[in-house]
């Protein structure tokens, strides 16, 4: 059901310890689940105790915080677990563009979770036993152009690079979409299972039809401690170990990719510093190797100064330079002018928050928007003044393969 701000009914919430549930994703009974899982740990949910469409605009995160405060504040909670992710929990997805419709928050009727050797089940209201529906393969998948064809997108990349060389901005992140159509309705649970098995180090997520496996942790809040994983700078995996090493070394030595990464780190540092009593960012990036690509990665840690919730930090951080560009306001305008599509939730914040303000939010990369037999797949990359359109297209195509694998197996 949808619940409007100011008209909520108190939600009876009960969290109890349970035995090890095994594969969390295998417990999902329905084709439209909620999930946030990495290395077999995390949260999955089903049903809807409360749901709201967050109005677009610059005040959307403040509006979301008010709605959550009302829903969580009026909940009647019996929580014997008392750990981040227990008690009342909401899953959320926010659109990349603050002016776009499509942001949503959902409190599931049931949440099953496992973390640090503990497992628990949260139910909201009188949650009846759910009937498990068999998972069905979507059958043959066909692909078609999204908003722009490949040559059209290369032309857009060339335009963006020219504007950067002319000094209008330092970097812009451009995305493109690909439309997949299946023979039969696409079961999100099948996609989640494939993604989590192939990309266990990524955060496999599902919120309101937005499904993917993102390597990028926007923010994790546990009490006052926060963590973020910044990714910017990418190269495809090699044909073997020696080629991988060579590609990784070239990525670390690439002036273009290092500058792109430095822009991203500077953006995160500038955003988090006012919120934190302490903040640590590494001097040099590391290589993060995934099955399809390698990234330049930097792990950022800090301690919040004033008790901000995880959603407060999300509001401050989005959009990062890693998914928007530098300077941010100029990059967003260039994206609106050149990209030629609505990103929806792609590259926007996705994750969960509990009633204590703890939670984990990622950037919705390597993802698709699933509806019936159709899925819009998204991929993109950072454009610099010396970017080669053909190379950027190849990078985007490599990133598409994550969701193509999820669809095809």
Short mmCIF file of C-alpha atoms in Angstrom, two decimals:
data_model
loop_
_atom_site.label_atom_id
_atom_site.label_comp_id
_atom_site.label_asym_id
_atom_site.label_seq_id
_atom_site.Cartn_x
_atom_site.Cartn_y
_atom_site.Cartn_z
CA UNK A 1 0.00 0.00 0.00
CA UNK A 2 1.02 3.61 -0.39
CA UNK A 3 1.27 5.72 2.73
CA UNK A 4 1.24 9.50 2.46
CA UNK A 5 3.18 11.78 4.79
CA UNK A 6 1.10 12.62 7.84
CA UNK A 7 -1.44 9.80 7.35
CA UNK A 8 0.56 6.81 8.56
CA UNK A 9 -0.84 4.19 10.87
CA UNK A 10 1.44 2.80 13.61
CA UNK A 11 3.26 -0.26 12.33
CA UNK A 12 3.71 -3.21 14.71
CA UNK A 13 7.30 -4.40 14.11
CA UNK A 14 8.81 -7.57 15.57
CA UNK A 15 12.42 -8.76 15.14
CA UNK A 16 13.50 -12.20 16.38
CA UNK A 17 16.72 -14.21 16.00
CA UNK A 18 16.57 -17.15 13.59
CA UNK A 19 18.89 -19.96 12.61
CA UNK A 20 21.22 -19.61 9.66
CA UNK A 21 18.90 -19.19 6.65
CA UNK A 22 21.53 -20.27 4.12
CA UNK A 23 21.23 -18.45 0.83
CA UNK A 24 19.27 -15.28 1.63
CA UNK A 25 18.19 -14.81 -1.96
CA UNK A 26 16.79 -18.35 -2.15
CA UNK A 27 14.34 -17.38 0.62
CA UNK A 28 12.55 -14.77 -1.48
CA UNK A 29 9.00 -15.91 -2.25
CA UNK A 30 8.03 -13.36 -4.89
CA UNK A 31 9.27 -12.01 -8.19
CA UNK A 32 9.37 -8.38 -6.93
CA UNK A 33 11.68 -8.56 -3.92
CA UNK A 34 13.97 -6.19 -2.06
CA UNK A 35 17.61 -7.09 -1.60
CA UNK A 36 20.99 -5.79 -0.49
CA UNK A 37 23.50 -8.66 -0.32
CA UNK A 38 27.30 -8.92 -0.46
CA UNK A 39 29.35 -12.07 0.15
CA UNK A 40 26.21 -13.86 1.35
CA UNK A 41 25.41 -11.26 4.03
CA UNK A 42 22.86 -8.47 4.03
CA UNK A 43 19.09 -8.06 3.95
CA UNK A 44 16.28 -9.33 1.74
CA UNK A 45 12.64 -8.35 1.99
CA UNK A 46 9.22 -8.94 0.50
CA UNK A 47 5.76 -7.47 0.69
CA UNK A 48 4.92 -3.82 1.40
CA UNK A 49 3.89 -2.51 4.82
CA UNK A 50 4.41 1.08 3.65
CA UNK A 51 5.52 2.62 0.38
CA UNK A 52 5.85 6.17 -0.86
CA UNK A 53 6.86 7.90 -4.07
CA UNK A 54 9.29 10.63 -3.03
CA UNK A 55 8.45 13.91 -4.78
CA UNK A 56 11.21 15.22 -7.07
CA UNK A 57 13.07 18.44 -6.40
CA UNK A 58 15.97 19.75 -4.36
CA UNK A 59 14.17 18.98 -1.08
CA UNK A 60 13.52 15.30 -1.82
CA UNK A 61 15.94 13.88 0.76
CA UNK A 62 14.54 16.16 3.48
CA UNK A 63 11.03 15.04 2.51
CA UNK A 64 12.17 11.40 2.68
CA UNK A 65 13.70 11.92 6.13
CA UNK A 66 10.40 13.39 7.39
CA UNK A 67 8.41 10.48 6.01
CA UNK A 68 10.78 7.95 7.56
CA UNK A 69 10.74 9.79 10.89
CA UNK A 70 6.95 9.58 10.93
CA UNK A 71 6.77 5.91 9.94
CA UNK A 72 9.61 4.79 12.21
CA UNK A 73 8.64 7.11 15.06
CA UNK A 74 5.11 5.75 15.26
CA UNK A 75 6.14 2.09 14.87
CA UNK A 76 5.51 -0.24 17.80
CA UNK A 77 8.81 -2.13 17.85
CA UNK A 78 9.71 -5.37 19.62
CA UNK A 79 13.38 -5.92 18.72
CA UNK A 80 15.37 -8.51 20.65
CA UNK A 81 18.30 -8.40 18.20
CA UNK A 82 19.23 -4.69 18.43
CA UNK A 83 21.81 -4.43 15.69
CA UNK A 84 22.08 -2.31 12.52
CA UNK A 85 19.41 -3.62 10.16
CA UNK A 86 17.07 -5.00 12.82
CA UNK A 87 13.77 -3.42 13.82
CA UNK A 88 12.02 -1.22 11.28
CA UNK A 89 13.90 -1.03 7.96
CA UNK A 90 13.18 0.77 4.69
CA UNK A 91 14.68 0.05 1.29
CA UNK A 92 15.06 2.95 -1.09
CA UNK A 93 16.04 4.07 -4.56
CA UNK A 94 16.52 7.68 -5.62
CA UNK A 95 16.73 8.87 -9.20
CA UNK A 96 20.03 10.25 -10.40
CA UNK A 97 18.47 13.56 -11.39
CA UNK A 98 16.73 15.35 -8.52
CA UNK A 99 14.11 16.69 -10.94
CA UNK A 100 13.11 13.24 -12.22
CA UNK A 101 10.18 11.22 -10.91
CA UNK A 102 10.77 7.66 -9.70
CA UNK A 103 12.36 7.87 -6.23
CA UNK A 104 10.78 5.44 -3.78
CA UNK A 105 10.98 4.24 -0.18
CA UNK A 106 9.47 0.92 0.94
CA UNK A 107 9.10 -0.72 4.34
CA UNK A 108 8.72 -4.44 3.50
CA UNK A 109 6.32 -6.66 5.42
CA UNK A 110 9.17 -9.09 6.07
CA UNK A 111 12.95 -8.70 6.17
CA UNK A 112 15.37 -11.61 6.55
CA UNK A 113 18.94 -10.65 7.41
CA UNK A 114 22.33 -12.12 8.21
CA UNK A 115 25.44 -10.30 9.39
CA UNK A 116 28.51 -11.25 11.43
CA UNK A 117 27.34 -14.73 12.32
CA UNK A 118 23.85 -13.60 13.40
CA UNK A 119 20.55 -13.94 11.54
CA UNK A 120 17.15 -12.45 12.21
CA UNK A 121 13.65 -12.03 10.81
CA UNK A 122 11.62 -8.83 11.04
CA UNK A 123 7.89 -8.86 10.38
CA UNK A 124 5.58 -5.86 10.15
CA UNK A 125 1.95 -6.36 11.06
CA UNK A 126 0.35 -9.74 10.79
CA UNK A 127 2.52 -11.10 8.01
CA UNK A 128 0.86 -14.26 6.64
CA UNK A 129 2.86 -17.13 5.27
CA UNK A 130 3.91 -16.23 1.76
CA UNK A 131 3.33 -18.61 -1.11
CA UNK A 132 6.59 -19.35 -2.91
CA UNK A 133 6.29 -18.96 -6.66
CA UNK A 134 8.69 -21.04 -8.79
CA UNK A 135 11.51 -19.16 -10.48
CA UNK A 136 11.18 -19.23 -14.25
CA UNK A 137 13.82 -18.58 -16.88
CA UNK A 138 12.94 -15.61 -19.13
CA UNK A 139 13.90 -17.52 -22.28
CA UNK A 140 15.57 -15.97 -25.28
CA UNK A 141 16.74 -12.37 -24.88
CA UNK A 142 16.86 -9.89 -27.75
CA UNK A 143 18.50 -6.46 -27.62
CA UNK A 144 17.75 -3.14 -29.23
CA UNK A 145 19.09 0.39 -29.10
CA UNK A 146 18.08 2.50 -26.15
CA UNK A 147 17.85 6.27 -26.35
CA UNK A 148 20.89 6.54 -28.64
CA UNK A 149 22.59 4.15 -31.07
CA UNK A 150 26.28 3.34 -30.54
CA UNK A 151 27.46 5.83 -33.22
CA UNK A 152 25.18 8.53 -31.82
CA UNK A 153 26.60 7.97 -28.33
CA UNK A 154 30.17 8.15 -29.63
CA UNK A 155 29.28 11.51 -31.16
CA UNK A 156 27.96 12.68 -27.78
CA UNK A 157 31.22 11.58 -26.11
CA UNK A 158 33.21 13.55 -28.69
CA UNK A 159 31.09 16.64 -28.01
CA UNK A 160 31.63 16.30 -24.26
CA UNK A 161 35.40 15.86 -24.65
CA UNK A 162 35.54 18.98 -26.81
CA UNK A 163 33.70 21.03 -24.18
CA UNK A 164 36.15 19.78 -21.54
CA UNK A 165 39.15 20.74 -23.69
CA UNK A 166 37.61 24.17 -24.13
CA UNK A 167 37.62 24.61 -20.35
CA UNK A 168 33.89 24.44 -19.62
CA UNK A 169 34.42 21.61 -17.08
CA UNK A 170 37.00 19.03 -16.00
CA UNK A 171 35.02 15.81 -16.29
CA UNK A 172 31.55 14.53 -17.11
CA UNK A 173 30.13 11.03 -16.70
CA UNK A 174 27.96 9.96 -19.63
CA UNK A 175 25.68 6.94 -19.61
CA UNK A 176 23.79 5.02 -22.28
CA UNK A 177 21.00 2.46 -22.20
CA UNK A 178 20.26 -0.80 -23.98
CA UNK A 179 16.81 -2.37 -24.18
CA UNK A 180 16.49 -6.10 -23.50
CA UNK A 181 13.29 -7.99 -24.32
CA UNK A 182 12.66 -11.53 -23.07
CA UNK A 183 10.32 -14.26 -24.28
CA UNK A 184 8.71 -14.49 -20.84
CA UNK A 185 8.39 -12.17 -17.81
CA UNK A 186 11.75 -11.58 -16.14
CA UNK A 187 11.98 -13.00 -12.60
CA UNK A 188 14.14 -10.62 -10.57
CA UNK A 189 15.11 -13.45 -8.20
CA UNK A 190 16.91 -15.26 -11.02
CA UNK A 191 18.89 -12.12 -11.85
CA UNK A 192 19.80 -11.63 -8.18
CA UNK A 193 20.97 -15.22 -7.83
CA UNK A 194 23.20 -15.01 -10.90
CA UNK A 195 24.61 -11.62 -9.96
CA UNK A 196 25.45 -12.55 -6.37
CA UNK A 197 27.13 -15.79 -7.47
CA UNK A 198 29.25 -14.16 -10.17
CA UNK A 199 29.98 -10.86 -8.39
CA UNK A 200 30.09 -11.75 -4.67
CA UNK A 201 32.27 -8.72 -3.84
CA UNK A 202 29.65 -6.36 -5.26
CA UNK A 203 26.43 -5.25 -3.58
CA UNK A 204 23.60 -7.10 -5.28
CA UNK A 205 20.44 -5.03 -4.95
CA UNK A 206 16.78 -4.92 -5.87
CA UNK A 207 14.40 -2.05 -5.13
CA UNK A 208 11.16 -1.42 -7.00
CA UNK A 209 12.33 -2.99 -10.27
CA UNK A 210 15.85 -1.53 -10.19
CA UNK A 211 18.20 -4.52 -10.10
CA UNK A 212 21.98 -4.77 -10.27
CA UNK A 213 25.33 -5.50 -8.68
CA UNK A 214 27.26 -2.36 -7.84
CA UNK A 215 30.91 -2.32 -6.79
CA UNK A 216 30.55 1.21 -5.41
CA UNK A 217 29.60 1.75 -1.75
CA UNK A 218 28.39 5.33 -1.46
CA UNK A 219 28.17 5.24 2.34
CA UNK A 220 27.84 2.83 5.25
CA UNK A 221 26.88 4.19 8.66
CA UNK A 222 27.31 2.08 11.80
CA UNK A 223 26.73 4.31 14.80
CA UNK A 224 28.95 7.31 14.22
CA UNK A 225 31.41 5.42 12.00
CA UNK A 226 31.12 5.79 8.23
CA UNK A 227 32.80 4.13 5.25
CA UNK A 228 32.78 4.82 1.52
CA UNK A 229 34.41 3.10 -1.46
CA UNK A 230 35.24 5.46 -4.30
CA UNK A 231 35.67 4.01 -7.80
CA UNK A 232 36.75 6.05 -10.81
CA UNK A 233 39.02 4.91 -13.64
CA UNK A 234 38.28 1.64 -15.43
CA UNK A 235 39.85 -0.86 -17.81
CA UNK A 236 38.48 -4.19 -19.11
CA UNK A 237 39.88 -7.45 -17.78
CA UNK A 238 42.63 -9.05 -19.83
CA UNK A 239 42.77 -12.34 -21.69
CA UNK A 240 44.87 -13.95 -18.95
CA UNK A 241 46.91 -13.22 -15.79
CA UNK A 242 49.77 -11.51 -17.63
CA UNK A 243 47.39 -9.33 -19.63
CA UNK A 244 45.49 -8.50 -16.44
CA UNK A 245 48.70 -7.35 -14.76
CA UNK A 246 49.65 -5.25 -17.76
CA UNK A 247 46.21 -3.64 -17.95
CA UNK A 248 46.21 -2.96 -14.20
CA UNK A 249 49.66 -1.35 -14.38
CA UNK A 250 48.57 0.77 -17.34
CA UNK A 251 45.46 1.88 -15.42
CA UNK A 252 47.54 2.93 -12.41
CA UNK A 253 49.91 4.83 -14.73
CA UNK A 254 47.17 6.45 -16.84
CA UNK A 255 47.15 10.24 -16.38
CA UNK A 256 43.56 10.40 -17.62
CA UNK A 257 42.27 7.75 -15.20
CA UNK A 258 44.33 9.04 -12.25
CA UNK A 259 42.98 12.55 -12.79
CA UNK A 260 39.45 11.17 -13.02
CA UNK A 261 39.99 9.33 -9.73
CA UNK A 262 41.48 12.38 -8.04
CA UNK A 263 38.40 14.39 -9.02
CA UNK A 264 36.19 11.75 -7.43
CA UNK A 265 38.20 11.61 -4.19
CA UNK A 266 38.31 15.40 -3.92
CA UNK A 267 34.51 15.51 -4.32
CA UNK A 268 33.98 12.97 -1.53
CA UNK A 269 36.50 14.67 0.77
CA UNK A 270 34.91 18.08 0.24
CA UNK A 271 31.43 16.69 0.95
CA UNK A 272 32.21 14.56 3.98
CA UNK A 273 34.67 16.84 5.79
CA UNK A 274 31.99 19.24 7.16
CA UNK A 275 29.98 16.27 8.52
CA UNK A 276 32.89 14.47 10.19
CA UNK A 277 35.06 14.95 13.27
CA UNK A 278 37.69 12.80 11.53
CA UNK A 279 38.12 11.66 7.92
CA UNK A 280 40.77 9.48 6.31
CA UNK A 281 41.37 9.25 2.56
CA UNK A 282 44.27 7.26 1.03
CA UNK A 283 47.13 8.96 -0.78
CA UNK A 284 47.12 6.41 -3.61
CA UNK A 285 44.31 4.33 -5.16
CA UNK A 286 44.34 0.53 -5.26
CA UNK A 287 43.19 -1.82 -8.00
CA UNK A 288 39.79 -3.46 -7.55
CA UNK A 289 39.54 -6.46 -9.88
CA UNK A 290 36.06 -7.69 -10.83
CA UNK A 291 35.18 -10.50 -13.26
CA UNK A 292 34.64 -8.07 -16.14
CA UNK A 293 36.67 -4.92 -15.35
CA UNK A 294 39.36 -3.40 -13.12
CA UNK A 295 38.82 -0.11 -11.25
CA UNK A 296 40.94 2.41 -9.42
CA UNK A 297 39.54 2.26 -5.86
CA UNK A 298 39.99 4.25 -2.65
CA UNK A 299 38.54 3.29 0.73
CA UNK A 300 37.42 6.31 2.79
CA UNK A 301 36.61 6.16 6.53
CA UNK A 302 35.41 8.74 9.02
CA UNK A 303 33.47 9.54 12.17
CA UNK A 304 30.35 11.70 12.07
CA UNK A 305 30.40 14.81 14.22
CA UNK A 306 26.73 15.45 14.89
CA UNK A 307 24.80 12.20 14.64
CA UNK A 308 23.61 12.56 11.06
CA UNK A 309 21.71 9.55 9.71
CA UNK A 310 22.94 7.59 6.73
CA UNK A 311 20.34 9.34 4.58
CA UNK A 312 21.70 12.75 5.63
CA UNK A 313 25.11 11.67 4.35
CA UNK A 314 23.57 10.30 1.13
CA UNK A 315 21.87 13.67 0.60
CA UNK A 316 25.18 15.48 1.02
CA UNK A 317 27.18 13.15 -1.22
CA UNK A 318 24.92 12.63 -4.22
CA UNK A 319 25.85 13.08 -6.99
CA UNK A 320 29.54 12.33 -6.57
CA UNK A 321 32.08 13.25 -9.21
CA UNK A 322 32.38 9.52 -9.97
CA UNK A 323 28.86 9.48 -11.48
CA UNK A 324 28.30 13.15 -12.34
CA UNK A 325 31.47 15.03 -13.04
CA UNK A 326 33.49 18.08 -12.00
CA UNK A 327 32.34 20.72 -11.24
CA UNK A 328 29.10 18.98 -10.33
CA UNK A 329 26.56 21.63 -11.32
CA UNK A 330 28.13 22.14 -14.75
CA UNK A 331 28.46 18.39 -15.31
CA UNK A 332 24.79 17.79 -14.48
CA UNK A 333 23.76 20.44 -16.99
CA UNK A 334 25.98 18.88 -19.67
CA UNK A 335 24.45 15.46 -18.93
CA UNK A 336 20.95 16.90 -19.35
CA UNK A 337 21.95 18.51 -22.64
CA UNK A 338 23.88 15.66 -24.24
CA UNK A 339 22.86 12.29 -22.83
CA UNK A 340 19.42 12.17 -24.43
CA UNK A 341 17.75 9.90 -21.88
CA UNK A 342 16.23 9.67 -18.41
CA UNK A 343 18.64 7.72 -16.20
CA UNK A 344 15.82 6.84 -13.76
CA UNK A 345 17.54 5.21 -10.76
CA UNK A 346 20.77 4.44 -12.62
CA UNK A 347 23.76 6.06 -10.86
CA UNK A 348 21.42 7.21 -8.09
CA UNK A 349 21.56 6.13 -4.43
CA UNK A 350 20.12 2.70 -3.60
CA UNK A 351 20.15 0.86 -0.29
CA UNK A 352 18.52 0.62 3.14
CA UNK A 353 18.12 2.57 6.38
CA UNK A 354 16.89 1.50 9.81
CA UNK A 355 15.12 3.48 12.53
CA UNK A 356 18.44 4.37 14.22
CA UNK A 357 19.83 6.00 11.08
CA UNK A 358 22.23 3.17 10.31
CA UNK A 359 22.34 1.68 6.85
CA UNK A 360 24.20 1.03 3.63
CA UNK A 361 23.73 2.88 0.35
CA UNK A 362 25.46 2.25 -2.93
CA UNK A 363 25.48 3.91 -6.32
CA UNK A 364 23.17 1.99 -8.66
CA UNK A 365 25.71 0.98 -11.30
CA UNK A 366 25.80 -2.23 -13.41
CA UNK A 367 22.02 -2.23 -13.26
CA UNK A 368 18.77 -2.47 -15.13
CA UNK A 369 15.16 -1.40 -14.69
CA UNK A 370 12.96 -4.48 -15.03
CA UNK A 371 9.28 -4.43 -15.92
CA UNK A 372 7.53 -7.53 -17.23
CA UNK A 373 9.43 -8.91 -20.23
CA UNK A 374 11.46 -5.73 -20.71
CA UNK A 375 14.60 -4.41 -19.05
CA UNK A 376 16.47 -1.16 -19.63
CA UNK A 377 20.17 -1.79 -19.02
CA UNK A 378 22.50 1.08 -18.12
CA UNK A 379 26.25 1.68 -18.35
CA UNK A 380 28.54 4.66 -18.55
CA UNK A 381 31.96 6.11 -17.92
CA UNK A 382 33.90 9.21 -17.04
CA UNK A 383 34.73 11.46 -19.97
CA UNK A 384 37.87 13.60 -19.91
CA UNK A 385 39.30 15.98 -22.48
CA UNK A 386 41.44 13.27 -24.09
CA UNK A 387 38.76 10.54 -24.03
CA UNK A 388 38.51 8.40 -27.16
CA UNK A 389 34.85 7.81 -28.12
CA UNK A 390 35.51 4.27 -29.38
CA UNK A 391 37.31 3.34 -26.16
CA UNK A 392 34.50 4.82 -24.04
CA UNK A 393 31.95 2.83 -26.05
CA UNK A 394 33.95 -0.36 -25.46
CA UNK A 395 34.06 0.37 -21.73
CA UNK A 396 30.29 0.85 -21.60
CA UNK A 397 29.74 -2.37 -23.54
CA UNK A 398 31.97 -4.23 -21.05
CA UNK A 399 29.83 -2.89 -18.21
CA UNK A 400 26.61 -3.95 -19.99
CA UNK A 401 27.83 -7.54 -19.81
CA UNK A 402 27.07 -7.70 -16.09
CA UNK A 403 23.32 -7.44 -16.63
CA UNK A 404 23.43 -9.36 -19.91
CA UNK A 405 24.93 -12.26 -17.97
CA UNK A 406 22.19 -11.94 -15.34
CA UNK A 407 19.55 -12.17 -18.06
CA UNK A 408 21.14 -14.91 -20.13
CA UNK A 409 23.12 -16.97 -17.59
#
